[in-house]
Amino acid sequence: MTDFTKQLLPEVNRFLAQGPIASFVGGRPVGGGDDSVFATVDPGAGRPLAEVYEMGADRVDEAVETAQRAFETSGWSELSPADRQAALERLAATVEQNRHILAQLEAIDGGKILWQAAGDVQNFIDSIRFFAGEATRVDATSRLAPEGFEAYQARLPWGPCGFIFPWNFPILLVGWGIAPALAAGNTVVIKPAEDTPLSTTYLVQLAQAAGIPDGVINVVNGRGETTGAALSSHPGLRRMSFTGSPEVGRKVAEACGRNLVPVKLELGGKGAAVVFDDVDVAATAADLAAAVTFHAGQVCCDATRWLVHRSIYDRFVDEVVGRMQGVRIGHPLDDATQMGPVVNEKQRRRVLDYLMRGQEEGAQAVLEGGPADVPGCEGFYVKPALLAGSLDNVAAREEIFGPVAYLAPFDDEDDAVAMVNATDYGLANSVWTADRGRADRVARRMVAGNSWINCHNVFPFGVPYSGIHKSGLGGGVNSIETLHDYWRKLSVVRPIQ
């Protein structure tokens, strides 16, 4: 077996070797109250990396209370936006100095190819800087002019904000979530996914080194049914954000609803790519193949339904099959790897089960997929797959979260739009055409939070990104609107005598 641990940085080895890894609350490491632990595993090698303490409800209580106390006494909420920007810039700089450590932790813990993990770390840095700067450009007081009154509306931070993040983009999504909350003056309690707790736990220690006041950023590790449930149902939170599956999102929303805590849900998707007959077939096939194999297809906004104009359907299929067959599968730390593993054995079984069920319901296996053998590695690898047939098929309706796309031909624009919108999801779709007028028409008719033209999976800062229907509620990420979500609004009125 290839031992990729020999490539690990000394700082990474020291972090993994410290024994059960503690959570971080109030600027100090915290173990589980009953010493319960869980293992985090290298998906590429199929071997445990470290044990992590699991935080029970009592530890979650402590974290939320600590965040409240820091909100009230640390001075963070009372800093000017410029002073908070300076503090967050120090955090960004500290992360930048340690980006190689965080990237390695992200790669071995989540199965993400190292260069992609490094890109996610950079995205975290960019998120912090973007929102820290945006907060300085917002007038915290909006003057109003009702007749007979002097009035204004103030924007003020809420207090402790809870975050539950998934395993597919741990550090990137932490940045998307906590950057606007911190820039607005709130404190945060983070629950990473139990499959990928390492980079976030290391990050919070860097925040302390950067001078972020104790208790402003807290991390509680554990499983969803214990730690996650305790956090999402905590009455001491002032806002809650969850990123993950619609099934768990409903439970989080129910728990928040009982406490009347506003909740933001970023959920799954079953995105479509509509490919018209005027595209460069080879280039479009290359782009879509790259999108569905990126991070082994574990991307909620991926285009996993490919709707291709009938006149170019066969050419497109031939081209994309060749592209996907040529993808090199391997360990995330292998420089030659083009697609890594899925995150765990449960996820691998899920992908393989959908391939089996899809074919049992009549789908054609254009590219068969199945388990992948990576010499020297015992990780959780699957081959890219393509199915084709009726969109009533289970593999065309439900989110698989693996390197699997489903193909279907269409005849005209109306036909394509109807096929796109035949889903309960509403996250992201794309349209591929050289006709700008048609691109705009179709983009506006596709029912989702995001439509992309001649590209997929692009997230420029300043452009709102969110889902509708089964894909989310409560506001999106990445824009000035997100920052406003983390301010409560107070109206102040005085009669004019």
Short mmCIF file of C-alpha atoms in Angstrom, two decimals:
data_model
loop_
_atom_site.label_atom_id
_atom_site.label_comp_id
_atom_site.label_asym_id
_atom_site.label_seq_id
_atom_site.Cartn_x
_atom_site.Cartn_y
_atom_site.Cartn_z
CA MET A 1 0.00 0.00 0.00
CA THR A 2 1.32 3.45 -0.91
CA ASP A 3 2.00 5.43 2.28
CA PHE A 4 1.03 9.00 1.45
CA THR A 5 1.41 9.95 5.14
CA LYS A 6 5.13 10.32 4.41
CA GLN A 7 4.20 13.50 2.49
CA LEU A 8 2.52 15.14 5.47
CA LEU A 9 3.92 18.35 6.91
CA PRO A 10 5.37 18.20 10.44
CA GLU A 11 2.59 20.50 11.69
CA VAL A 12 -0.05 18.15 10.28
CA ASN A 13 1.59 15.12 11.91
CA ARG A 14 1.79 16.90 15.27
CA PHE A 15 -1.86 17.89 15.06
CA LEU A 16 -2.96 14.33 14.26
CA ALA A 17 -0.72 12.78 16.93
CA GLN A 18 -1.99 14.78 19.90
CA GLY A 19 -4.45 12.07 20.99
CA PRO A 20 -8.18 12.65 20.80
CA ILE A 21 -8.57 16.06 19.15
CA ALA A 22 -10.47 18.53 21.29
CA SER A 23 -13.05 21.09 20.24
CA PHE A 24 -12.32 24.76 20.87
CA VAL A 25 -14.54 26.93 23.07
CA GLY A 26 -13.70 30.29 24.59
CA GLY A 27 -10.13 30.21 23.34
CA ARG A 28 -9.25 26.84 24.88
CA PRO A 29 -9.39 23.17 23.87
CA VAL A 30 -12.38 21.30 25.32
CA GLY A 31 -12.86 17.54 25.52
CA GLY A 32 -16.13 15.70 25.59
CA GLY A 33 -17.89 15.64 28.94
CA ASP A 34 -18.05 11.83 28.94
CA ASP A 35 -14.87 11.32 26.90
CA SER A 36 -16.83 9.94 23.92
CA VAL A 37 -14.78 9.92 20.72
CA PHE A 38 -15.29 9.21 17.05
CA ALA A 39 -12.76 8.49 14.31
CA THR A 40 -12.09 10.56 11.24
CA VAL A 41 -10.81 8.59 8.24
CA ASP A 42 -8.63 9.26 5.19
CA PRO A 43 -11.05 8.46 2.31
CA GLY A 44 -8.12 7.90 -0.02
CA ALA A 45 -6.46 5.22 2.07
CA GLY A 46 -9.47 3.98 4.02
CA ARG A 47 -7.52 4.34 7.27
CA PRO A 48 -8.24 6.33 10.46
CA LEU A 49 -6.44 9.64 10.78
CA ALA A 50 -7.31 10.62 14.33
CA GLU A 51 -9.84 10.32 17.11
CA VAL A 52 -11.95 13.37 17.94
CA TYR A 53 -13.86 14.16 21.13
CA GLU A 54 -17.60 14.30 20.67
CA MET A 55 -19.38 17.22 22.29
CA GLY A 56 -22.65 16.42 24.03
CA ALA A 57 -25.51 18.77 24.83
CA ASP A 58 -23.74 20.10 27.94
CA ARG A 59 -20.70 21.13 25.90
CA VAL A 60 -22.91 22.74 23.28
CA ASP A 61 -24.60 24.69 26.09
CA GLU A 62 -21.18 25.85 27.22
CA ALA A 63 -20.22 26.93 23.70
CA VAL A 64 -23.41 28.96 23.13
CA GLU A 65 -23.13 30.58 26.56
CA THR A 66 -19.48 31.40 25.84
CA ALA A 67 -20.43 32.96 22.50
CA GLN A 68 -23.11 35.04 24.26
CA ARG A 69 -20.66 36.17 26.89
CA ALA A 70 -18.09 37.10 24.24
CA PHE A 71 -20.78 39.03 22.36
CA GLU A 72 -21.55 41.02 25.50
CA THR A 73 -18.09 41.50 27.01
CA SER A 74 -15.28 40.94 24.50
CA GLY A 75 -15.85 44.22 22.69
CA TRP A 76 -16.16 42.46 19.32
CA SER A 77 -19.73 43.57 18.69
CA GLU A 78 -18.89 47.17 19.57
CA LEU A 79 -15.87 47.58 17.31
CA SER A 80 -16.21 49.94 14.39
CA PRO A 81 -16.48 48.16 11.01
CA ALA A 82 -12.99 49.40 10.18
CA ASP A 83 -11.53 47.94 13.38
CA ARG A 84 -13.29 44.63 12.77
CA GLN A 85 -11.95 44.69 9.24
CA ALA A 86 -8.42 45.10 10.61
CA ALA A 87 -8.93 42.14 12.96
CA LEU A 88 -10.37 39.96 10.19
CA GLU A 89 -7.53 40.95 7.87
CA ARG A 90 -5.13 39.62 10.53
CA LEU A 91 -7.10 36.38 10.54
CA ALA A 92 -6.92 36.16 6.74
CA ALA A 93 -3.18 36.81 6.82
CA THR A 94 -2.63 34.14 9.48
CA VAL A 95 -4.60 31.60 7.46
CA GLU A 96 -2.60 32.60 4.39
CA GLN A 97 0.64 31.90 6.25
CA ASN A 98 -0.64 28.44 7.21
CA ARG A 99 -2.53 27.61 4.02
CA HIS A 100 -0.39 24.56 3.19
CA ILE A 101 -1.22 22.98 6.55
CA LEU A 102 -4.93 23.59 6.14
CA ALA A 103 -4.88 22.33 2.54
CA GLN A 104 -3.24 19.05 3.57
CA LEU A 105 -5.72 18.56 6.40
CA GLU A 106 -8.58 19.23 3.99
CA ALA A 107 -7.18 16.81 1.42
CA ILE A 108 -6.60 13.83 3.70
CA ASP A 109 -9.75 14.35 5.78
CA GLY A 110 -12.20 14.96 2.92
CA GLY A 111 -10.62 13.13 0.00
CA LYS A 112 -10.12 16.35 -1.92
CA ILE A 113 -7.28 16.63 -4.45
CA LEU A 114 -4.57 18.77 -2.86
CA TRP A 115 -4.66 21.62 -5.39
CA GLN A 116 -8.44 21.80 -5.05
CA ALA A 117 -8.12 21.86 -1.27
CA ALA A 118 -5.63 24.70 -1.56
CA GLY A 119 -8.16 26.58 -3.69
CA ASP A 120 -10.78 26.13 -0.97
CA VAL A 121 -8.41 27.58 1.63
CA GLN A 122 -7.83 30.57 -0.63
CA ASN A 123 -11.59 30.95 -1.02
CA PHE A 124 -11.91 31.12 2.78
CA ILE A 125 -9.30 33.89 2.83
CA ASP A 126 -11.10 35.76 0.04
CA SER A 127 -14.45 35.40 1.85
CA ILE A 128 -13.07 36.94 5.03
CA ARG A 129 -11.57 39.86 3.14
CA PHE A 130 -14.64 40.43 0.97
CA PHE A 131 -17.13 40.66 3.83
CA ALA A 132 -14.78 42.56 6.13
CA GLY A 133 -14.46 45.20 3.42
CA GLU A 134 -18.17 45.23 2.53
CA ALA A 135 -19.12 45.90 6.15
CA THR A 136 -17.14 49.13 6.11
CA ARG A 137 -19.14 50.39 3.12
CA VAL A 138 -22.60 49.92 4.64
CA ASP A 139 -24.18 52.83 6.49
CA ALA A 140 -25.21 51.36 9.85
CA THR A 141 -27.93 54.00 10.14
CA SER A 142 -30.56 54.64 7.46
CA ARG A 143 -32.35 57.97 7.88
CA LEU A 144 -36.13 57.94 7.31
CA ALA A 145 -38.52 60.86 6.74
CA PRO A 146 -42.04 60.12 7.99
CA GLU A 147 -44.18 63.24 8.30
CA GLY A 148 -44.12 64.63 11.83
CA PHE A 149 -41.31 62.37 13.06
CA GLU A 150 -37.56 62.10 13.18
CA ALA A 151 -36.68 58.47 12.49
CA TYR A 152 -33.94 56.13 11.45
CA GLN A 153 -33.25 52.42 11.19
CA ALA A 154 -30.13 51.00 12.77
CA ARG A 155 -28.37 47.78 11.78
CA LEU A 156 -27.06 45.87 14.79
CA PRO A 157 -25.49 42.41 15.24
CA TRP A 158 -27.75 39.62 16.47
CA GLY A 159 -25.49 37.78 18.91
CA PRO A 160 -24.47 34.09 18.88
CA CYS A 161 -24.98 32.48 15.46
CA GLY A 162 -24.92 28.71 14.97
CA PHE A 163 -23.51 26.94 11.89
CA ILE A 164 -23.66 23.31 10.81
CA PHE A 165 -21.50 22.53 7.79
CA PRO A 166 -21.26 19.46 5.50
CA TRP A 167 -18.26 17.36 4.57
CA ASN A 168 -17.86 18.24 0.89
CA PHE A 169 -16.36 21.76 1.21
CA PRO A 170 -15.48 22.15 4.91
CA ILE A 171 -13.24 25.20 5.00
CA LEU A 172 -14.73 26.97 1.97
CA LEU A 173 -18.24 26.79 3.43
CA VAL A 174 -17.01 27.90 6.84
CA GLY A 175 -15.76 31.02 5.09
CA TRP A 176 -19.03 31.58 3.24
CA GLY A 177 -20.91 31.18 6.52
CA ILE A 178 -18.96 32.87 9.29
CA ALA A 179 -17.30 35.69 7.30
CA PRO A 180 -20.48 37.81 7.01
CA ALA A 181 -21.55 36.93 10.56
CA LEU A 182 -18.22 38.04 12.02
CA ALA A 183 -17.97 41.13 9.82
CA ALA A 184 -21.40 42.19 11.10
CA GLY A 185 -20.22 41.89 14.73
CA ASN A 186 -21.71 38.55 15.75
CA THR A 187 -20.09 35.61 17.53
CA VAL A 188 -20.28 32.07 16.13
CA VAL A 189 -20.54 28.43 17.16
CA ILE A 190 -19.52 26.00 14.40
CA LYS A 191 -20.33 22.28 14.14
CA PRO A 192 -18.25 20.73 11.35
CA ALA A 193 -19.29 17.46 9.72
CA GLU A 194 -18.10 14.44 11.69
CA ASP A 195 -16.37 13.13 8.55
CA THR A 196 -14.26 16.28 8.11
CA PRO A 197 -13.60 18.09 11.41
CA LEU A 198 -9.85 18.65 11.09
CA SER A 199 -9.39 21.82 9.05
CA THR A 200 -12.07 23.76 10.98
CA THR A 201 -10.63 22.71 14.35
CA TYR A 202 -7.16 23.81 13.23
CA LEU A 203 -8.60 27.04 11.84
CA VAL A 204 -10.07 28.19 15.14
CA GLN A 205 -6.66 27.88 16.75
CA LEU A 206 -5.26 30.12 14.03
CA ALA A 207 -8.01 32.61 14.84
CA GLN A 208 -6.77 32.76 18.42
CA ALA A 209 -3.20 33.27 17.18
CA ALA A 210 -4.47 36.11 14.97
CA GLY A 211 -5.90 37.91 17.99
CA ILE A 212 -9.61 37.24 17.49
CA PRO A 213 -11.04 37.57 21.05
CA ASP A 214 -11.70 34.36 22.93
CA GLY A 215 -15.24 33.10 22.48
CA VAL A 216 -15.91 34.94 19.22
CA ILE A 217 -15.28 31.75 17.19
CA ASN A 218 -16.09 28.40 18.80
CA VAL A 219 -16.04 24.87 17.38
CA VAL A 220 -17.96 21.87 18.72
CA ASN A 221 -17.25 18.52 17.06
CA GLY A 222 -19.58 15.56 16.98
CA ARG A 223 -22.17 13.63 15.06
CA GLY A 224 -25.30 15.18 13.65
CA GLU A 225 -27.73 13.27 15.84
CA THR A 226 -25.96 14.41 19.01
CA THR A 227 -23.93 17.59 18.65
CA GLY A 228 -25.79 18.87 15.60
CA ALA A 229 -29.19 18.28 17.15
CA ALA A 230 -28.14 20.01 20.37
CA LEU A 231 -26.88 23.06 18.48
CA SER A 232 -29.81 23.45 16.09
CA SER A 233 -32.33 23.21 18.94
CA HIS A 234 -30.48 25.57 21.29
CA PRO A 235 -32.68 28.48 22.42
CA GLY A 236 -29.65 30.68 23.09
CA LEU A 237 -28.83 31.13 19.42
CA ARG A 238 -30.03 34.25 17.61
CA ARG A 239 -29.54 32.89 14.09
CA MET A 240 -28.90 29.44 12.62
CA SER A 241 -27.40 28.31 9.33
CA PHE A 242 -27.37 24.75 8.00
CA THR A 243 -25.81 23.40 4.82
CA GLY A 244 -26.59 19.82 3.88
CA SER A 245 -29.37 17.53 2.73
CA PRO A 246 -33.04 18.51 2.49
CA GLU A 247 -33.92 15.66 4.85
CA VAL A 248 -31.74 16.98 7.67
CA GLY A 249 -32.56 20.57 6.73
CA ARG A 250 -36.22 19.93 7.56
CA LYS A 251 -35.23 18.70 11.03
CA VAL A 252 -33.05 21.76 11.61
CA ALA A 253 -35.85 24.08 10.46
CA GLU A 254 -38.33 22.36 12.77
CA ALA A 255 -35.98 22.72 15.74
CA CYS A 256 -35.33 26.39 14.98
CA GLY A 257 -39.03 27.01 14.44
CA ARG A 258 -39.83 25.79 17.94
CA ASN A 259 -37.44 28.41 19.33
CA LEU A 260 -38.42 31.07 16.75
CA VAL A 261 -34.77 31.30 15.68
CA PRO A 262 -34.34 32.55 12.08
CA VAL A 263 -32.69 29.84 9.97
CA LYS A 264 -30.83 29.83 6.66
CA LEU A 265 -30.87 26.50 4.78
CA GLU A 266 -28.50 25.75 1.89
CA LEU A 267 -29.61 22.33 0.66
CA GLY A 268 -29.19 19.90 -2.22
CA GLY A 269 -29.81 20.09 -5.92
CA LYS A 270 -30.40 18.17 -9.13
CA GLY A 271 -29.14 20.72 -11.59
CA ALA A 272 -29.52 20.57 -15.35
CA ALA A 273 -27.26 21.61 -18.20
CA VAL A 274 -29.12 22.47 -21.41
CA VAL A 275 -26.85 22.02 -24.44
CA PHE A 276 -28.09 23.53 -27.71
CA ASP A 277 -26.99 22.53 -31.21
CA ASP A 278 -24.79 25.60 -31.84
CA VAL A 279 -22.15 24.84 -29.19
CA ASP A 280 -18.59 23.64 -29.62
CA VAL A 281 -19.43 20.03 -28.80
CA ALA A 282 -15.93 18.97 -27.72
CA ALA A 283 -15.38 22.00 -25.49
CA THR A 284 -18.81 21.73 -23.86
CA ALA A 285 -18.37 18.00 -23.24
CA ALA A 286 -14.99 18.71 -21.64
CA ASP A 287 -16.45 21.38 -19.37
CA LEU A 288 -19.37 19.25 -18.21
CA ALA A 289 -17.20 16.16 -17.70
CA ALA A 290 -14.85 18.24 -15.57
CA ALA A 291 -17.78 19.62 -13.56
CA VAL A 292 -19.34 16.25 -12.70
CA THR A 293 -15.99 14.65 -11.79
CA PHE A 294 -14.78 17.61 -9.72
CA HIS A 295 -14.49 16.37 -6.11
CA ALA A 296 -16.00 13.06 -7.30
CA GLY A 297 -19.29 14.80 -8.03
CA GLN A 298 -19.90 15.67 -4.39
CA VAL A 299 -21.14 19.16 -5.24
CA CYS A 300 -24.73 20.16 -4.49
CA CYS A 301 -25.04 22.56 -7.44
CA ASP A 302 -23.53 20.22 -10.03
CA ALA A 303 -25.19 19.71 -13.39
CA THR A 304 -26.18 16.06 -13.11
CA ARG A 305 -28.98 16.11 -15.72
CA TRP A 306 -27.54 16.76 -19.17
CA LEU A 307 -30.24 17.74 -21.68
CA VAL A 308 -28.74 17.74 -25.17
CA HIS A 309 -30.32 18.83 -28.45
CA ARG A 310 -31.25 15.73 -30.42
CA SER A 311 -29.27 16.79 -33.50
CA ILE A 312 -25.94 16.69 -31.63
CA TYR A 313 -26.85 14.11 -28.98
CA ASP A 314 -24.82 11.19 -30.38
CA ARG A 315 -21.74 13.34 -31.04
CA PHE A 316 -21.93 14.81 -27.56
CA VAL A 317 -22.27 11.36 -25.96
CA ASP A 318 -19.26 10.00 -27.83
CA GLU A 319 -17.17 13.00 -26.84
CA VAL A 320 -18.12 13.05 -23.15
CA VAL A 321 -17.69 9.27 -22.72
CA GLY A 322 -14.14 9.56 -23.99
CA ARG A 323 -13.46 12.43 -21.60
CA MET A 324 -14.83 10.62 -18.56
CA GLN A 325 -13.14 7.34 -19.37
CA GLY A 326 -9.82 9.17 -19.39
CA VAL A 327 -10.15 10.63 -15.88
CA ARG A 328 -7.31 9.37 -13.68
CA ILE A 329 -8.59 8.27 -10.26
CA GLY A 330 -6.21 8.27 -7.30
CA HIS A 331 -5.26 9.41 -3.82
CA PRO A 332 -5.72 13.15 -3.13
CA LEU A 333 -2.01 13.61 -2.38
CA ASP A 334 -0.91 11.99 -5.65
CA ASP A 335 0.02 14.78 -8.07
CA ALA A 336 -1.28 12.73 -11.03
CA THR A 337 -4.80 12.35 -9.60
CA GLN A 338 -7.67 13.98 -11.49
CA MET A 339 -10.49 12.59 -9.34
CA GLY A 340 -10.25 11.42 -5.76
CA PRO A 341 -12.48 9.20 -3.63
CA VAL A 342 -15.92 9.82 -2.25
CA VAL A 343 -15.91 10.71 1.42
CA ASN A 344 -16.69 7.34 3.03
CA GLU A 345 -17.92 3.80 2.44
CA LYS A 346 -21.53 4.83 3.07
CA GLN A 347 -21.31 7.36 0.24
CA ARG A 348 -19.70 4.86 -2.08
CA ARG A 349 -22.53 2.39 -1.43
CA ARG A 350 -25.03 5.19 -2.08
CA VAL A 351 -23.54 5.96 -5.51
CA LEU A 352 -23.37 2.31 -6.51
CA ASP A 353 -26.91 1.70 -5.29
CA TYR A 354 -28.27 4.54 -7.47
CA LEU A 355 -26.48 3.11 -10.49
CA MET A 356 -28.07 -0.28 -9.85
CA ARG A 357 -31.55 1.10 -9.17
CA GLY A 358 -31.39 3.42 -12.17
CA GLN A 359 -30.67 0.52 -14.50
CA GLU A 360 -33.32 -1.64 -12.84
CA GLU A 361 -35.81 1.11 -13.72
CA GLY A 362 -34.75 1.07 -17.36
CA ALA A 363 -31.86 3.53 -17.67
CA GLN A 364 -29.16 2.72 -20.20
CA ALA A 365 -25.61 2.58 -18.83
CA VAL A 366 -23.81 4.73 -21.41
CA LEU A 367 -20.72 4.59 -19.19
CA GLU A 368 -21.07 1.86 -16.61
CA GLY A 369 -19.18 3.24 -13.63
CA GLY A 370 -18.84 1.05 -10.56
CA PRO A 371 -16.10 0.53 -7.95
CA ALA A 372 -12.64 1.78 -8.91
CA ASP A 373 -9.42 0.00 -8.03
CA VAL A 374 -6.55 2.32 -7.10
CA PRO A 375 -3.34 0.29 -6.69
CA GLY A 376 -1.83 0.73 -3.24
CA CYS A 377 -4.93 2.45 -1.82
CA GLU A 378 -7.88 0.93 0.01
CA GLY A 379 -10.06 4.03 -0.09
CA PHE A 380 -13.58 4.74 -1.28
CA TYR A 381 -13.22 5.05 -5.04
CA VAL A 382 -15.86 4.92 -7.78
CA LYS A 383 -15.63 5.36 -11.53
CA PRO A 384 -17.48 8.15 -13.36
CA ALA A 385 -20.77 6.97 -14.82
CA LEU A 386 -23.35 8.09 -17.39
CA LEU A 387 -26.93 6.91 -17.52
CA ALA A 388 -29.54 7.78 -20.15
CA GLY A 389 -33.27 7.40 -20.55
CA SER A 390 -36.53 8.70 -19.13
CA LEU A 391 -36.32 11.56 -16.62
CA ASP A 392 -38.84 9.68 -14.49
CA ASN A 393 -35.98 7.38 -13.47
CA VAL A 394 -34.85 7.47 -9.83
CA ALA A 395 -31.31 8.36 -10.93
CA ALA A 396 -32.66 11.39 -12.82
CA ARG A 397 -34.97 12.54 -10.00
CA GLU A 398 -32.90 12.17 -6.84
CA GLU A 399 -29.58 13.66 -5.77
CA ILE A 400 -26.84 11.02 -6.01
CA PHE A 401 -23.85 13.11 -4.89
CA GLY A 402 -21.28 11.25 -6.91
CA PRO A 403 -19.63 11.39 -10.37
CA VAL A 404 -22.81 10.40 -12.19
CA ALA A 405 -24.72 12.31 -14.88
CA TYR A 406 -28.02 11.46 -16.55
CA LEU A 407 -28.52 12.15 -20.27
CA ALA A 408 -31.68 12.90 -22.24
CA PRO A 409 -32.27 14.49 -25.68
CA PHE A 410 -34.62 17.42 -26.36
CA ASP A 411 -36.12 18.86 -29.53
CA ASP A 412 -36.75 22.56 -28.91
CA GLU A 413 -36.42 25.35 -26.37
CA ASP A 414 -39.80 24.82 -24.74
CA ASP A 415 -39.13 21.10 -24.46
CA ALA A 416 -35.79 21.75 -22.75
CA VAL A 417 -37.19 24.25 -20.23
CA ALA A 418 -40.01 21.88 -19.28
CA MET A 419 -37.47 19.11 -18.67
CA VAL A 420 -35.27 21.38 -16.54
CA ASN A 421 -38.17 22.44 -14.34
CA ALA A 422 -39.55 18.92 -13.79
CA THR A 423 -37.93 18.64 -10.35
CA ASP A 424 -38.62 19.56 -6.74
CA TYR A 425 -35.12 21.05 -6.43
CA GLY A 426 -34.22 24.61 -7.32
CA LEU A 427 -30.53 25.33 -6.86
CA ALA A 428 -28.57 25.84 -10.10
CA ASN A 429 -28.80 25.12 -13.84
CA SER A 430 -26.84 26.14 -16.89
CA VAL A 431 -27.56 26.82 -20.57
CA TRP A 432 -24.94 26.29 -23.28
CA THR A 433 -25.42 28.12 -26.57
CA ALA A 434 -23.78 30.68 -28.86
CA ASP A 435 -27.09 32.57 -29.16
CA ARG A 436 -27.05 35.29 -26.49
CA GLY A 437 -30.76 36.04 -26.81
CA ARG A 438 -31.69 32.38 -26.39
CA ALA A 439 -29.27 32.03 -23.48
CA ASP A 440 -30.94 34.89 -21.61
CA ARG A 441 -34.45 33.60 -22.35
CA VAL A 442 -33.71 30.10 -21.13
CA ALA A 443 -31.72 31.32 -18.12
CA ARG A 444 -34.70 33.35 -16.92
CA ARG A 445 -37.20 30.52 -17.51
CA MET A 446 -35.28 27.91 -15.51
CA VAL A 447 -36.80 27.79 -12.02
CA ALA A 448 -33.95 27.89 -9.51
CA GLY A 449 -31.84 30.28 -7.49
CA ASN A 450 -29.05 30.41 -10.08
CA SER A 451 -28.72 30.17 -13.87
CA TRP A 452 -25.31 30.06 -15.51
CA ILE A 453 -24.56 30.71 -19.18
CA ASN A 454 -21.81 28.67 -20.91
CA CYS A 455 -20.32 27.71 -17.57
CA HIS A 456 -21.24 25.83 -14.42
CA ASN A 457 -20.22 26.08 -10.75
CA VAL A 458 -19.07 29.72 -10.74
CA PHE A 459 -19.41 31.86 -7.59
CA PRO A 460 -18.12 35.42 -7.97
CA PHE A 461 -18.23 37.39 -4.74
CA GLY A 462 -20.97 39.97 -4.81
CA VAL A 463 -23.43 37.77 -6.76
CA PRO A 464 -26.11 36.19 -4.54
CA TYR A 465 -26.10 32.39 -4.53
CA SER A 466 -29.08 30.59 -3.00
CA GLY A 467 -31.66 27.89 -3.57
CA ILE A 468 -35.44 27.76 -3.70
CA HIS A 469 -38.01 25.00 -3.14
CA LYS A 470 -36.29 21.81 -1.92
CA SER A 471 -32.87 23.45 -2.33
CA GLY A 472 -33.10 26.00 0.47
CA LEU A 473 -34.66 28.96 2.17
CA GLY A 474 -33.83 31.90 4.37
CA GLY A 475 -31.45 33.80 2.12
CA GLY A 476 -28.26 32.96 0.27
CA VAL A 477 -24.52 33.45 0.49
CA ASN A 478 -21.68 35.38 -1.13
CA SER A 479 -23.25 38.82 -1.49
CA ILE A 480 -24.09 42.04 0.32
CA GLU A 481 -27.52 40.52 0.98
CA THR A 482 -25.81 37.85 3.09
CA LEU A 483 -24.14 40.49 5.20
CA HIS A 484 -27.50 42.16 5.82
CA ASP A 485 -28.87 38.81 7.06
CA TYR A 486 -26.52 39.05 10.02
CA TRP A 487 -27.76 42.43 11.21
CA ARG A 488 -31.01 42.83 13.06
CA LYS A 489 -32.86 46.04 12.26
CA LEU A 490 -34.00 48.52 14.90
CA SER A 491 -36.33 51.41 14.12
CA VAL A 492 -35.89 54.53 16.25
CA VAL A 493 -38.69 57.15 16.15
CA ARG A 494 -39.11 60.56 17.86
CA PRO A 495 -42.08 62.87 17.37
CA ILE A 496 -41.19 66.33 16.14
CA GLN A 497 -42.72 68.87 18.58
#
